[in-house]
Amino acid sequence: MSQADARRLQKTRLRNELRARRRALDAPLRQRAAQAAHARLMASPEVFAARHIAAYWAHGNELSVAGALYEKVSQGAHVYLPRVNASDRLDFVDAGALDALEPGAFGIMEPTGPACDLSRIEIVLVPGLGFDRRGHRLGSGRGYYDRALAGVTHALVIGVGYDWQLIDDELPEEAHDRPMDIIATPTRWHVPDQASSLHTSKE
């Protein structure tokens, strides 16, 4: 078996394990985790000050960041959510007041309107099935976020997940993977070694 095949098998096994664990989460636990994540994100000086923030709308049992997004909108900030375009890539679209989202690809709620210029984005909140302590992310396997963020070097990219989604094992990495600058869970920030100069403090 080649190294590439071994990495694919390892990722498939991890995805199945992490998806099963996420499916098993009950509604009260998800709600408590979302409330804690909301408080943690908004306590970050970088997130609080951002005027242009790209994020995601939770699907299934993903950790919801909706509370933080509504608060950013109430501050007058622009929130951009992903939409799968005709080329099967992600655009980020101004979601306005978050009250006009429509079901899109894979049943995920998406905004309408033109794609935004990514150069204005200051913060990106990224979901994942798992994150390792080096900042590497395990996604759904479709590569949408890796492609969308390939040229985003000016923004702070924050991986968001439940506490157990920050795993001790090192995830298999590919050349195209985009590591997170920092990882937020309901109870802590984790700053990977290569991002230790970021201002958001570890807890």
Coordinates of N, CA, C and O in Angstrom, one line a residue, residues 117-123 151-156 178:
D117 N -15.4 40.0 -2.0 CA -14.0 40.1 -2.3 C -13.3 39.6 -1.0 O -13.4 40.2 0.1
L118 N -12.6 38.5 -1.0 CA -12.0 37.9 0.2 C -10.9 38.8 0.8 O -10.6 38.6 2.0
S119 N -10.4 39.8 0.1 CA -9.4 40.6 0.6 C -9.9 41.5 1.8 O -9.1 42.0 2.6
R120 N -11.2 41.6 1.9 CA -11.8 42.4 3.0 C -12.0 41.6 4.3 O -12.2 42.2 5.4
I121 N -11.9 40.3 4.2 CA -12.2 39.4 5.3 C -11.0 39.5 6.4 O -9.9 39.4 6.1
E122 N -11.4 39.7 7.6 CA -10.5 39.8 8.7 C -10.4 38.5 9.5 O -9.3 38.2 10.1
I123 N -11.5 37.8 9.7 CA -11.6 36.6 10.5 C -12.3 35.5 9.6 O -13.3 35.9 9.0
G151 N -5.6 31.1 -0.9 CA -5.0 32.4 -1.1 C -5.2 33.4 0.1 O -4.9 34.5 -0.1
V152 N -5.9 32.9 1.2 CA -6.2 33.8 2.3 C -5.1 33.8 3.3 O -5.0 32.9 4.1
T153 N -4.2 34.8 3.2 CA -3.0 34.8 4.1 C -3.1 36.0 5.0 O -2.3 36.1 5.9
H154 N -4.1 36.9 4.8 CA -4.2 38.1 5.5 C -5.1 38.0 6.7 O -5.1 38.9 7.6
A155 N -6.0 37.0 6.7 CA -7.1 36.9 7.7 C -6.6 35.9 8.8 O -5.8 35.0 8.5
L156 N -7.2 36.0 10.0 CA -7.0 35.1 11.1 C -8.0 33.9 10.8 O -9.2 34.1 10.9
R178 N -4.8 23.5 4.5 CA -4.6 24.9 5.0 C -4.7 24.8 6.6 O -5.8 24.7 7.1

